[in-house]
Short mmCIF file of C-alpha atoms and ligand atoms in Angstrom, two decimals:
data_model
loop_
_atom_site.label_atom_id
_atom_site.label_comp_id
_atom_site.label_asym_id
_atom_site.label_seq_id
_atom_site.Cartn_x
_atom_site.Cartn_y
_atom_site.Cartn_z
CA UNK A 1 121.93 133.91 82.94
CA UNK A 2 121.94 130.24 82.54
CA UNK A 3 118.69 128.17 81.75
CA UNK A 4 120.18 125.64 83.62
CA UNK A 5 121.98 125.12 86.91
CA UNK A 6 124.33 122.64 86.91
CA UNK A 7 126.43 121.28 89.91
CA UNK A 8 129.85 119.28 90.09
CA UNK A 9 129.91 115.76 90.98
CA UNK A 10 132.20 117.18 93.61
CA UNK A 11 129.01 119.39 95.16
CA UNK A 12 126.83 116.43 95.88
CA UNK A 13 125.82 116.67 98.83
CA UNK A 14 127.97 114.42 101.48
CA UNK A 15 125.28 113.74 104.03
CA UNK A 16 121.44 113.81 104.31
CA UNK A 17 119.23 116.45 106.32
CA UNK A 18 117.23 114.54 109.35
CA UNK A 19 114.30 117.07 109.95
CA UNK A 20 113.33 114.97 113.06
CA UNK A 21 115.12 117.49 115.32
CA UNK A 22 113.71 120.38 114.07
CA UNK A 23 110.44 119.40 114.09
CA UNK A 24 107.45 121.12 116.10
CA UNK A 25 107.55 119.16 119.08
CA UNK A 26 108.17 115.14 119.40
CA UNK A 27 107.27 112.94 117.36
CA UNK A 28 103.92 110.19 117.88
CA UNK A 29 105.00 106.40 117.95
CA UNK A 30 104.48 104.29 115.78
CA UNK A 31 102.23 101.27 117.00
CA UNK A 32 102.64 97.37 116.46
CA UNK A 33 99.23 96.53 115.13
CA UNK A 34 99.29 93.46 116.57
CA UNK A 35 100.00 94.48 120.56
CA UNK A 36 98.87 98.28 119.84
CA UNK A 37 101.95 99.45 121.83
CA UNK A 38 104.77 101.16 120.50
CA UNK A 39 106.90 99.45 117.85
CA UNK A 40 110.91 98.54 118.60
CA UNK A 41 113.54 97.82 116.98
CA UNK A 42 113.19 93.94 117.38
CA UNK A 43 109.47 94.27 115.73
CA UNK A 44 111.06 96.15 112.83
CA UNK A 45 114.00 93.47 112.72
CA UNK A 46 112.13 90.81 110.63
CA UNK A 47 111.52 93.20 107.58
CA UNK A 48 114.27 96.13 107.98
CA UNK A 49 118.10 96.34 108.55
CA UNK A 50 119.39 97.97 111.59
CA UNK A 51 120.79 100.79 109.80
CA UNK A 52 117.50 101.61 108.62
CA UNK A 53 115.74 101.39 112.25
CA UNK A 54 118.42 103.62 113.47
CA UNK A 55 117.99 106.71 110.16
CA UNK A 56 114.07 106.49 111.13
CA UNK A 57 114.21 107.46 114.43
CA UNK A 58 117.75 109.25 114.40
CA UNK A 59 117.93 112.46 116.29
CA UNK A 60 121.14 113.52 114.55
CA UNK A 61 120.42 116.55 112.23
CA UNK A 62 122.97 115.43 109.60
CA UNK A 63 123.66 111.74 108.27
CA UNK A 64 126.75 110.89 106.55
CA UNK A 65 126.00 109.15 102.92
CA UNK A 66 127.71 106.06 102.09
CA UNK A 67 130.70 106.64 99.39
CA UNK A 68 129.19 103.70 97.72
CA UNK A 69 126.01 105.51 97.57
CA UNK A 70 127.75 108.49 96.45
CA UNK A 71 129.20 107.18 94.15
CA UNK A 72 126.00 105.27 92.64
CA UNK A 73 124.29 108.94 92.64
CA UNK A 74 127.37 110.28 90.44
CA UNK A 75 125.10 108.05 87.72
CA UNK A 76 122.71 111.28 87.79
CA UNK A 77 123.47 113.35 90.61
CA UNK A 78 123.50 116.38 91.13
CA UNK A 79 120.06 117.02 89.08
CA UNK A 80 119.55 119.96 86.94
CA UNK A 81 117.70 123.18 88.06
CA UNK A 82 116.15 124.87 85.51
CA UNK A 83 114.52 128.45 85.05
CA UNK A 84 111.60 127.97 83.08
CA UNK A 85 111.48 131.40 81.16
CA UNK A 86 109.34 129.99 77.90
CA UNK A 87 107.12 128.66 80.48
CA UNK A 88 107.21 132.72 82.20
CA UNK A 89 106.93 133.95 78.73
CA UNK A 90 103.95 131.80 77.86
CA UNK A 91 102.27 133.02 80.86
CA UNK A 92 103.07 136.57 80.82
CA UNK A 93 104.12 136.68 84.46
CA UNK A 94 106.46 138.77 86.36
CA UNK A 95 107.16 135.59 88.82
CA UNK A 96 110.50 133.79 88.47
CA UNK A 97 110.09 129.93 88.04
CA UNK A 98 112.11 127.22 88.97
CA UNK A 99 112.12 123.95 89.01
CA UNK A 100 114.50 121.28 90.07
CA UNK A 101 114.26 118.10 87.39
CA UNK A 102 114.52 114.25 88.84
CA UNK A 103 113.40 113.02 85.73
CA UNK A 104 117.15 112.22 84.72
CA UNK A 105 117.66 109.51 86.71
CA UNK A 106 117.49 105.83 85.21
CA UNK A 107 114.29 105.27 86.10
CA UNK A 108 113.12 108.53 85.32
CA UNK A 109 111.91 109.41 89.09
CA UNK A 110 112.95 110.96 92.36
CA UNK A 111 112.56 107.31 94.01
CA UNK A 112 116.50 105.49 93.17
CA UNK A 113 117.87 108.77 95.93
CA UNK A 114 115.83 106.39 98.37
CA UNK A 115 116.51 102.92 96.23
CA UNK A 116 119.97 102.96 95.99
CA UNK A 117 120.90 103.47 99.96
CA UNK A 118 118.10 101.00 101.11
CA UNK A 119 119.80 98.54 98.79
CA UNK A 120 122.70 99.58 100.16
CA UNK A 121 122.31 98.92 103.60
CA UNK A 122 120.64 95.65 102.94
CA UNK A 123 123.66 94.06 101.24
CA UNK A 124 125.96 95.20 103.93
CA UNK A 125 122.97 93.53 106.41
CA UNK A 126 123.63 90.04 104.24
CA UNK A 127 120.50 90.12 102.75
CA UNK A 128 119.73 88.28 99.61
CA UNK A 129 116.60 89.69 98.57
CA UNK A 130 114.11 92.12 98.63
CA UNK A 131 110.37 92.50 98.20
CA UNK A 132 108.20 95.51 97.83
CA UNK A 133 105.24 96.80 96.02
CA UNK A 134 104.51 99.13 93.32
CA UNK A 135 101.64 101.41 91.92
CA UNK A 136 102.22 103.25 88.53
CA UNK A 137 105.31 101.00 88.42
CA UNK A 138 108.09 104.45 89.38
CA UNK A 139 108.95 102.61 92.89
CA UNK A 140 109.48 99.09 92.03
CA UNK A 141 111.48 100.05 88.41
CA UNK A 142 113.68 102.14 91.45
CA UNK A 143 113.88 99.34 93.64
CA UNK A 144 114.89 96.90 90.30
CA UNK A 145 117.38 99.11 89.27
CA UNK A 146 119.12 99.58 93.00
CA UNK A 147 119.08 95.52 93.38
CA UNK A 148 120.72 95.09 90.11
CA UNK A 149 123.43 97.48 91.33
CA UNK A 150 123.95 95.17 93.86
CA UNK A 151 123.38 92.34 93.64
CA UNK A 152 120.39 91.47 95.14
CA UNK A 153 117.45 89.75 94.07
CA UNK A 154 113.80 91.58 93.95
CA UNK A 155 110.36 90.67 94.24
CA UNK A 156 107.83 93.01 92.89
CA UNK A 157 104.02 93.12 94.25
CA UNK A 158 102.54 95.26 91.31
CA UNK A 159 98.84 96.50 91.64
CA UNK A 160 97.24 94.46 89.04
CA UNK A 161 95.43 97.32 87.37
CA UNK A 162 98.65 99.07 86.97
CA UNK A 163 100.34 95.73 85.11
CA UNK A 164 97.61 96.44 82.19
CA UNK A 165 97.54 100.27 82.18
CA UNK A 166 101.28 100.55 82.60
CA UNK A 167 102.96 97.24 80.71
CA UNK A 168 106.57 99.12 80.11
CA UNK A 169 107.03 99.88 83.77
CA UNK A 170 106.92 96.03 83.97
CA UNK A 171 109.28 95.35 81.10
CA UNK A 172 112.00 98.05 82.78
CA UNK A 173 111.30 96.03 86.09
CA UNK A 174 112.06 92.79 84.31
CA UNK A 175 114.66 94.85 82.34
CA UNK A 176 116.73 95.35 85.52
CA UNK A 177 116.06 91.05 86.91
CA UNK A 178 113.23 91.77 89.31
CA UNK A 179 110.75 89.05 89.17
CA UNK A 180 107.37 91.09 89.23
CA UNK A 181 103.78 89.49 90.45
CA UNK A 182 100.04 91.19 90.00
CA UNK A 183 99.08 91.92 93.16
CA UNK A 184 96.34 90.52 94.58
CA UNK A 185 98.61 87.55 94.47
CA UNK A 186 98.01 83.80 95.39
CA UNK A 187 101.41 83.99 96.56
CA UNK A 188 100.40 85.29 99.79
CA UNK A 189 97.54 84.91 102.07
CA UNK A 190 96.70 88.07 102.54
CA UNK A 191 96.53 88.18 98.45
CA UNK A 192 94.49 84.83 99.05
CA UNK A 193 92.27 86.31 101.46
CA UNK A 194 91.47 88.78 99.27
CA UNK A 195 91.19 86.90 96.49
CA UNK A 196 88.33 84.38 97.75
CA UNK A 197 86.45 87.34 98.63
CA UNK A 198 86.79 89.00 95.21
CA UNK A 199 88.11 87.17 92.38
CA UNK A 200 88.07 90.50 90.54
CA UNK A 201 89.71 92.59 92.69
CA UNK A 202 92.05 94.53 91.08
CA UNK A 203 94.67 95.66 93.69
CA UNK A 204 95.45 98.92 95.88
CA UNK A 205 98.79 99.89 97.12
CA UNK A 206 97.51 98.87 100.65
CA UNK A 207 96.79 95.56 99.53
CA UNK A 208 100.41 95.29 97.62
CA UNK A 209 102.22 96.64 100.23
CA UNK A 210 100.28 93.60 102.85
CA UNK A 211 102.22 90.99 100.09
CA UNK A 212 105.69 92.36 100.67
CA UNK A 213 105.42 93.08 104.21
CA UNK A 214 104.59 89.25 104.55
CA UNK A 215 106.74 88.21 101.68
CA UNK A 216 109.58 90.16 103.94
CA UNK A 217 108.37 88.61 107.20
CA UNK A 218 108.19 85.05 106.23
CA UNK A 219 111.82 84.64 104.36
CA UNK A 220 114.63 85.46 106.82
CA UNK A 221 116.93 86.20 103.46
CA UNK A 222 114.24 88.94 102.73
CA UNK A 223 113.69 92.10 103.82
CA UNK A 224 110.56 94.45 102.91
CA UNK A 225 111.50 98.20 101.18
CA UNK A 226 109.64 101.04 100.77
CA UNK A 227 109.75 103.77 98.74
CA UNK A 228 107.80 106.71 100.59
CA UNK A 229 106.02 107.37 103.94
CA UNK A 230 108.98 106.63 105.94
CA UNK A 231 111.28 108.96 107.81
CA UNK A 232 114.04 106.98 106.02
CA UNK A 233 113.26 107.79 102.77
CA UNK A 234 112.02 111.11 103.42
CA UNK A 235 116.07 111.95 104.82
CA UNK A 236 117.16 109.73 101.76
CA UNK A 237 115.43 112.53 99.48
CA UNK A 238 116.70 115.52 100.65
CA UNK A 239 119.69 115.41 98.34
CA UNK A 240 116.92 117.54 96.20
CA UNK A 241 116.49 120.05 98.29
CA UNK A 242 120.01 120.52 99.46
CA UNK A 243 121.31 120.40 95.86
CA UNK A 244 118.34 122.78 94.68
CA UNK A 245 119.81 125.57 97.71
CA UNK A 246 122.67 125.65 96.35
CA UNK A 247 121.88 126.06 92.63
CA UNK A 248 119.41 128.61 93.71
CA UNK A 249 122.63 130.40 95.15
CA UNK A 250 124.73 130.35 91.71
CA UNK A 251 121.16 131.68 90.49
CA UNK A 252 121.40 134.43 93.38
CA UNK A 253 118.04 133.49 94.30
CA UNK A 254 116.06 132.12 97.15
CA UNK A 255 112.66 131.30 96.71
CA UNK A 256 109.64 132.82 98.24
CA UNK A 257 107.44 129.60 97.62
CA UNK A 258 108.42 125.71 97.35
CA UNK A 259 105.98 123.28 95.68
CA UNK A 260 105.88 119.96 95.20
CA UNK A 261 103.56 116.67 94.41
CA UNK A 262 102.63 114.54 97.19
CA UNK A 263 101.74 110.94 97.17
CA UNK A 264 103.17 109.64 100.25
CA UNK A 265 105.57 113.02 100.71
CA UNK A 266 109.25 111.76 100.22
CA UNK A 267 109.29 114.24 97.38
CA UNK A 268 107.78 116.54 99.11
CA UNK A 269 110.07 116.28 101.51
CA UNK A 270 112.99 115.70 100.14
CA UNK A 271 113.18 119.78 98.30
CA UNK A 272 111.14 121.24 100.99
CA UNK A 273 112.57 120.20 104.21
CA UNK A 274 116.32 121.64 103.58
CA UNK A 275 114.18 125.23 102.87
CA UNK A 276 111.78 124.30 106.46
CA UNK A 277 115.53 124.13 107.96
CA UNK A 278 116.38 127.77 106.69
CA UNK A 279 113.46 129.00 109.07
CA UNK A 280 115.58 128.88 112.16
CA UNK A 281 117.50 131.53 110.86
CA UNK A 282 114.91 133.74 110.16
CA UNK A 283 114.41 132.72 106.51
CA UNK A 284 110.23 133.10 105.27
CA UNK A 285 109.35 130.78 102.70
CA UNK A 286 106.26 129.20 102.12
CA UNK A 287 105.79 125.09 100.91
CA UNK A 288 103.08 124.01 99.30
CA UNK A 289 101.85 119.80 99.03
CA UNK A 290 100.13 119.36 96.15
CA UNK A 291 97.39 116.40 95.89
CA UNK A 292 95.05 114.49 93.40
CA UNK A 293 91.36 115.24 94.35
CA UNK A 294 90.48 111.96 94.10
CA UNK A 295 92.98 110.84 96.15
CA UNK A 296 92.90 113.94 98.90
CA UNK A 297 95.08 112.73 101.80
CA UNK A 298 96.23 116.22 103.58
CA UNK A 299 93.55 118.69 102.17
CA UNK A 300 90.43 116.20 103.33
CA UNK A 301 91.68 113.54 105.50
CA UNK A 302 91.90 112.71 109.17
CA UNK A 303 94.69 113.14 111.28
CA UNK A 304 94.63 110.30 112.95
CA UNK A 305 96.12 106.88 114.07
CA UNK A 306 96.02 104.43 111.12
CA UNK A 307 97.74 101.21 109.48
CA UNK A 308 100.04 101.44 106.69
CA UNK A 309 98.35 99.00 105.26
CA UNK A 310 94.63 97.31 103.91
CA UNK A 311 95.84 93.79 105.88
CA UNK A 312 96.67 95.70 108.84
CA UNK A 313 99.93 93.97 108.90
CA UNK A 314 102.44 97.14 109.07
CA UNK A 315 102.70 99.08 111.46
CA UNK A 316 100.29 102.04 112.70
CA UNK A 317 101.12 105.67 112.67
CA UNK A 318 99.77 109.12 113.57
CA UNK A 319 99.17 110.36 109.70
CA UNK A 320 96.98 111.80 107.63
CA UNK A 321 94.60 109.29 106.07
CA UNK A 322 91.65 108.96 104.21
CA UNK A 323 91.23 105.01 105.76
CA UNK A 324 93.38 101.82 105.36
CA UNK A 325 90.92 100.54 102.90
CA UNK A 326 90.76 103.55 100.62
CA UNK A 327 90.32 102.44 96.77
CA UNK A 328 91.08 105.09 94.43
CA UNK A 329 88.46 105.44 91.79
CA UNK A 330 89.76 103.55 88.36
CA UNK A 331 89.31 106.50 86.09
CA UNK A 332 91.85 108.64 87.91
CA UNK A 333 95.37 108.32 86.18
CA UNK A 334 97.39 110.74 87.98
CA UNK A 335 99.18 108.34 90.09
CA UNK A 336 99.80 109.89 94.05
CA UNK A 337 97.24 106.72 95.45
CA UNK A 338 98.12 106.00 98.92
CA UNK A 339 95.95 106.37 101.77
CA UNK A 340 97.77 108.03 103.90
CA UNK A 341 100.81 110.46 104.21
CA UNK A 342 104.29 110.47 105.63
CA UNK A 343 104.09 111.21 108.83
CA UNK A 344 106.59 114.06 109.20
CA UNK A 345 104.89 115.75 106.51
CA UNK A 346 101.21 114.71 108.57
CA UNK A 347 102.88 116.50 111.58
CA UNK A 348 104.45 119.75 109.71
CA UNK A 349 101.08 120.21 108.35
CA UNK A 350 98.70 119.30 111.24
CA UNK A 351 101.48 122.12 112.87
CA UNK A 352 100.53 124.48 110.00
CA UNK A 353 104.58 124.64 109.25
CA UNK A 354 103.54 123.70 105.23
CA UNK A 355 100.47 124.62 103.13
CA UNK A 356 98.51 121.69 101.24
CA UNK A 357 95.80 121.98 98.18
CA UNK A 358 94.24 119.68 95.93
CA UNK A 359 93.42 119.82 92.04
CA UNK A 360 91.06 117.74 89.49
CA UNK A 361 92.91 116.08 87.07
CA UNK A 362 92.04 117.72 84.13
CA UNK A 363 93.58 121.04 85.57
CA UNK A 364 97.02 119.11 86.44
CA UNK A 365 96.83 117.37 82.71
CA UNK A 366 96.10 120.76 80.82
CA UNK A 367 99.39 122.59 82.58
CA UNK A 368 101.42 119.49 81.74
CA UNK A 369 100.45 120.14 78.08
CA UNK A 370 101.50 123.33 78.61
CA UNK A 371 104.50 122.80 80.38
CA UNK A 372 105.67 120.55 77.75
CA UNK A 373 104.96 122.84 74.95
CA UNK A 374 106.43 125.56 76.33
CA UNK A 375 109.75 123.86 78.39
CA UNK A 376 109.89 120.73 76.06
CA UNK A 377 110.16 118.25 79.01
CA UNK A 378 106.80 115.75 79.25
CA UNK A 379 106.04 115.47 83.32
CA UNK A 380 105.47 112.65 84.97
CA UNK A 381 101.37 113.05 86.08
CA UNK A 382 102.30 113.01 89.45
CA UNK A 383 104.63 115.80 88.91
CA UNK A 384 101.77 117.18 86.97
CA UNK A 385 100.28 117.89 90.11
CA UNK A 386 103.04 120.61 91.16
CA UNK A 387 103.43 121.90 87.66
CA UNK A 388 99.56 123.24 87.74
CA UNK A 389 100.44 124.98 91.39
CA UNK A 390 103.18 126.47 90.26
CA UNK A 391 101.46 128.09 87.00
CA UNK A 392 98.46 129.47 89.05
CA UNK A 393 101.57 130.72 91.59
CA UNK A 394 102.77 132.71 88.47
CA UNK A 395 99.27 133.89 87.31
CA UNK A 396 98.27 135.12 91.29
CA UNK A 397 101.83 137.45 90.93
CA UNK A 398 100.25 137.94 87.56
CA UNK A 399 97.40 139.66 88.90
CA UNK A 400 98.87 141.37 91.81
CA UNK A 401 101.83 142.76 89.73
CA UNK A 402 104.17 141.21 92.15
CA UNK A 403 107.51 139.80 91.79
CA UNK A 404 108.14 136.03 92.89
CA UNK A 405 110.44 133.20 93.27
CA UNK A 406 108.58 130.26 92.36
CA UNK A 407 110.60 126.87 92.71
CA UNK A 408 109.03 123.32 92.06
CA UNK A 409 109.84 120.14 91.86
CA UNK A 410 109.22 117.56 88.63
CA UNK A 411 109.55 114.73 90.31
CA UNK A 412 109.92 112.77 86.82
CA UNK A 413 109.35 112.71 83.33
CA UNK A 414 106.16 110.89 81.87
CA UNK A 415 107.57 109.28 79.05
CA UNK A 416 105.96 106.30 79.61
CA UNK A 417 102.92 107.49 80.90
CA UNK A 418 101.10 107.82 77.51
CA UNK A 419 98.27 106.28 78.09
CA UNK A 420 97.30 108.90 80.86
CA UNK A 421 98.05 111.47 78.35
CA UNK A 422 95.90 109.97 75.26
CA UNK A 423 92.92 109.96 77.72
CA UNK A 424 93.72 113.39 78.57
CA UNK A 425 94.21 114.18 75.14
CA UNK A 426 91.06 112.81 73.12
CA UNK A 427 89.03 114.19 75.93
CA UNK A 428 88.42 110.94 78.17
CA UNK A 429 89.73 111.86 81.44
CA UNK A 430 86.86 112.59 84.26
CA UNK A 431 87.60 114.83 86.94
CA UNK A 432 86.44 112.70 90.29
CA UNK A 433 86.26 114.62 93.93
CA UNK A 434 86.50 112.22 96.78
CA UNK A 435 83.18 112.18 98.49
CA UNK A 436 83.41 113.21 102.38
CA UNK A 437 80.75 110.55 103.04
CA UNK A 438 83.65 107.65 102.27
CA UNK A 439 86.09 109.40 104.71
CA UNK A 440 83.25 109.76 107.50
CA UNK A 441 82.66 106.02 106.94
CA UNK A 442 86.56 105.15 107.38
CA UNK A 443 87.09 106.94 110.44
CA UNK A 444 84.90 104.19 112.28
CA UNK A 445 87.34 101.42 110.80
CA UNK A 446 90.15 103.74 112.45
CA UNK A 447 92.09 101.41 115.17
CA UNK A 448 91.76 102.16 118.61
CA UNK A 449 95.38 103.28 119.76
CA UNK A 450 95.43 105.21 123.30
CA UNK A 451 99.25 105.67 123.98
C1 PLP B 501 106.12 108.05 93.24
C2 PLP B 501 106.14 109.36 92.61
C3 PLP B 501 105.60 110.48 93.27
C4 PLP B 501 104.87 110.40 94.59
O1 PLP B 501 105.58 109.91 95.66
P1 PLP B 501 106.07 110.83 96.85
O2 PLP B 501 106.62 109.89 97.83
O3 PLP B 501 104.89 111.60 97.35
O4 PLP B 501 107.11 111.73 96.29
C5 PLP B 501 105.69 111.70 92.66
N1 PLP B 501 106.28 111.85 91.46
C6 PLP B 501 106.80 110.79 90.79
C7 PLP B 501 107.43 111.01 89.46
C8 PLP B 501 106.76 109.53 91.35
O5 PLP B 501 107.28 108.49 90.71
#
């Protein structure tokens, strides 16, 4: 048996899997923050291409892929599944592991299966550039690298903590043309707003993701992109999934549980909603969201209407959240920060269709370690997150002497994560559990929607 499951160009896949019509029941609108009725098309015009509108609210199951996105994906695609049998040795369990890799990609993420078609469709839209923000750096390096393929120019709002702790995501940014900016920015006014309040602030994704959204909405050239949350980029991912089914099939294998990170859930979605599919015919399987404690969106949050953003400039949607103004602590260097949750994934798991749990850092860091030693491959921390679910999958089939499929995804490597890794290392990381006080306290800054 192979150690690795390899696909043909030929066998990647031709069109992505839209979930929307197989979801439990319709989905909630999503609100204009400044008229609190539902957003259309003409709201969304300013910052999005119409192709884009049309994939997020598309009730067509299957979505044709652009050949030129195809053929962009042929860079990487399809992605290697592995079976991690020195990682099953190392643990001494009867469960099968696998675990799809997205770490080969240039940037070394999941996110370019979302970059690349968004860039796409902008082109072909005649725009000339695009803005966006970035945390650890994985989304905006995506986003540089798409541009540069073509043509476009890009506009990075970076969280300004992230610039220092994560320099080389920067350089790779600049590497690929895109002009990147510490965000809170004077370039804005909702950076400037900030700003006078706090000199010192040192940035959120919320507070980024205000800067591009205005950046987009005040240049008619320049549209706003986003690399997780949305239905669009949750479809855009589920080339994972759909490859990972099929590998599993070579394999003879289906699995009994699917796990991944989730930060704003477009990996999440991406392998697990192709499996969610297989339910109509009967199929069980299990999928598992794994979270940051610090940061714990599904497992502690509020369902509940909510902006996208700290500004309150994009729009509102029915998500998980732990409050537009959430500030993840500064010691935690696991990455997965957002306040909120894609909404699909909000409304599979509010519908108890998918399980959710949350670990300390430490945990995630120490099954990285030994990941690495035992598979060779360094995870990104987010991934980190799914790689610790998966080994205490193993060790419950472990203890109950029970054979298991285990597949999960590493959603990239961490080769440039080091930093994270040396605090792990020399003992320096401090686990942090979100305090249910803070999320009592954001659900009175919750806007009022009653549609
Ligand atoms: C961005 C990122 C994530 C989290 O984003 P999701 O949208 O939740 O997938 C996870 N893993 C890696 C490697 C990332 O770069």
């Amino acid at each position: 048996m192979d150690t690795k499951i390899m696909l043909t160009e030929e066998q990647i896949p031709r069109q992505w899997y839209n979930i929307i019509p197989d979801m439990p029941g319709p989905l909630h609108p999503v609100i204009n923050p400044r008229t609190l009725q539902p957003v259309t098309p003409d709201d969304l015009l300013p910052i999005f291409p119409m192709a884009i509108i049309e994939q997020e609210v598309s009730n067509q199951r299957w979505i044709d892929i652009p050949d030129e996105v195809r053929d962009i994906y042929r860079l990487w695609r399809p992605a290697p599944l592995f079976r991690a049998r020195r990682l099953e040795q190392a643990l001494g369990t009867p469960a099968k592991i696998y675990y799809k890799f997205e770490g080969v990609s240039p940037a070394g993420s999941h996110k370019p299966n979302s970059a690349i078609p968004q860039a796409y469709y902008n082109k072909k839209a005649g725009i000339r550039r695009l803005a966006t923000e970035t945390g650890a750096g994985q989304w905006g390096s995506s986003l540089a690298l798409a541009c540069s393929m073509f043509g476009l120019e890009c506009t990075v709002y970076m969280v300004k903590v992230s610039c220092t702790q994560k320099p080389y995501r920067k350089s790779m940014m600049q590497l690929w043309g895109a002009n990147v900016i510490p965000s809170p920015s004077e370039f804005t006014d909702a950076g400037r707003s900030i700003l006078a309040h706090d000199p010192d602030n040192l940035g959120s994704l919320g507070i980024a993701i205000s800067e591009a959204v205005e950046d987009a909405a005040t240049h008619d050239d320049t549209n706003y992109a986003l690399g997780s949350v949305l239905n669009h980029v949750c479809l855009h991912q589920t080339v994972i999934g759909q490859e990972a089914k099929e590998q599993l099939k070579v394999a003879g294998d289906y699995p009994d549980v699917v796990i991944a990170c989730c930060g704003g859930g477009s990996n999440f979605a991406g392998l697990a909603f192709p499996f969610i599919a297989d339910r109509a015919s009967g199929r069980q399987v299990r999928c598992l969201a794994v979270e940051p404690a610090s940061c714990p969106t599904l497992t502690k949050g509020i369902y509940a209407f909510d902006y996208g953003d700290t500004a309150k400039m994009a729009p509102i949607a029915m998500m998980y959240t732990l409050g537009h103004d959430f500030m993840p602590p500064g010691i935690h260097a696991g990455g997965l920060r957002y306040h909120g949750e894609s909404p699909l994934v909000s409304q599979l798991y509010a519908a108890g269709a998918i399980e959710a749990k949350s670990y300390k850092q430490n945990a995630c860091f120490e099954g990285a370690v030994l990941f690495a030693r035992s598979e060779g491959i360094v995870p990104a921390p987010e991934s980190s997150h799914a790689v610790r679910a998966a080994i205490d999958e193993a060790m419950l089939a472990k203890e109950e002497g029970k054979e298991r499929t285990i597949l999960f995804g590493l959603s990239g490597h961490g080769q440039l994560d080091m930093g994270a890794y040396d605090a792990y290392l020399s003992g320096n990381l401090e686990d942090y559990e979100y305090p249910e006080e803070k999320i009592r306290e954001a659900l009175e800054r919750l806007p009022k929607v009653s549609v």
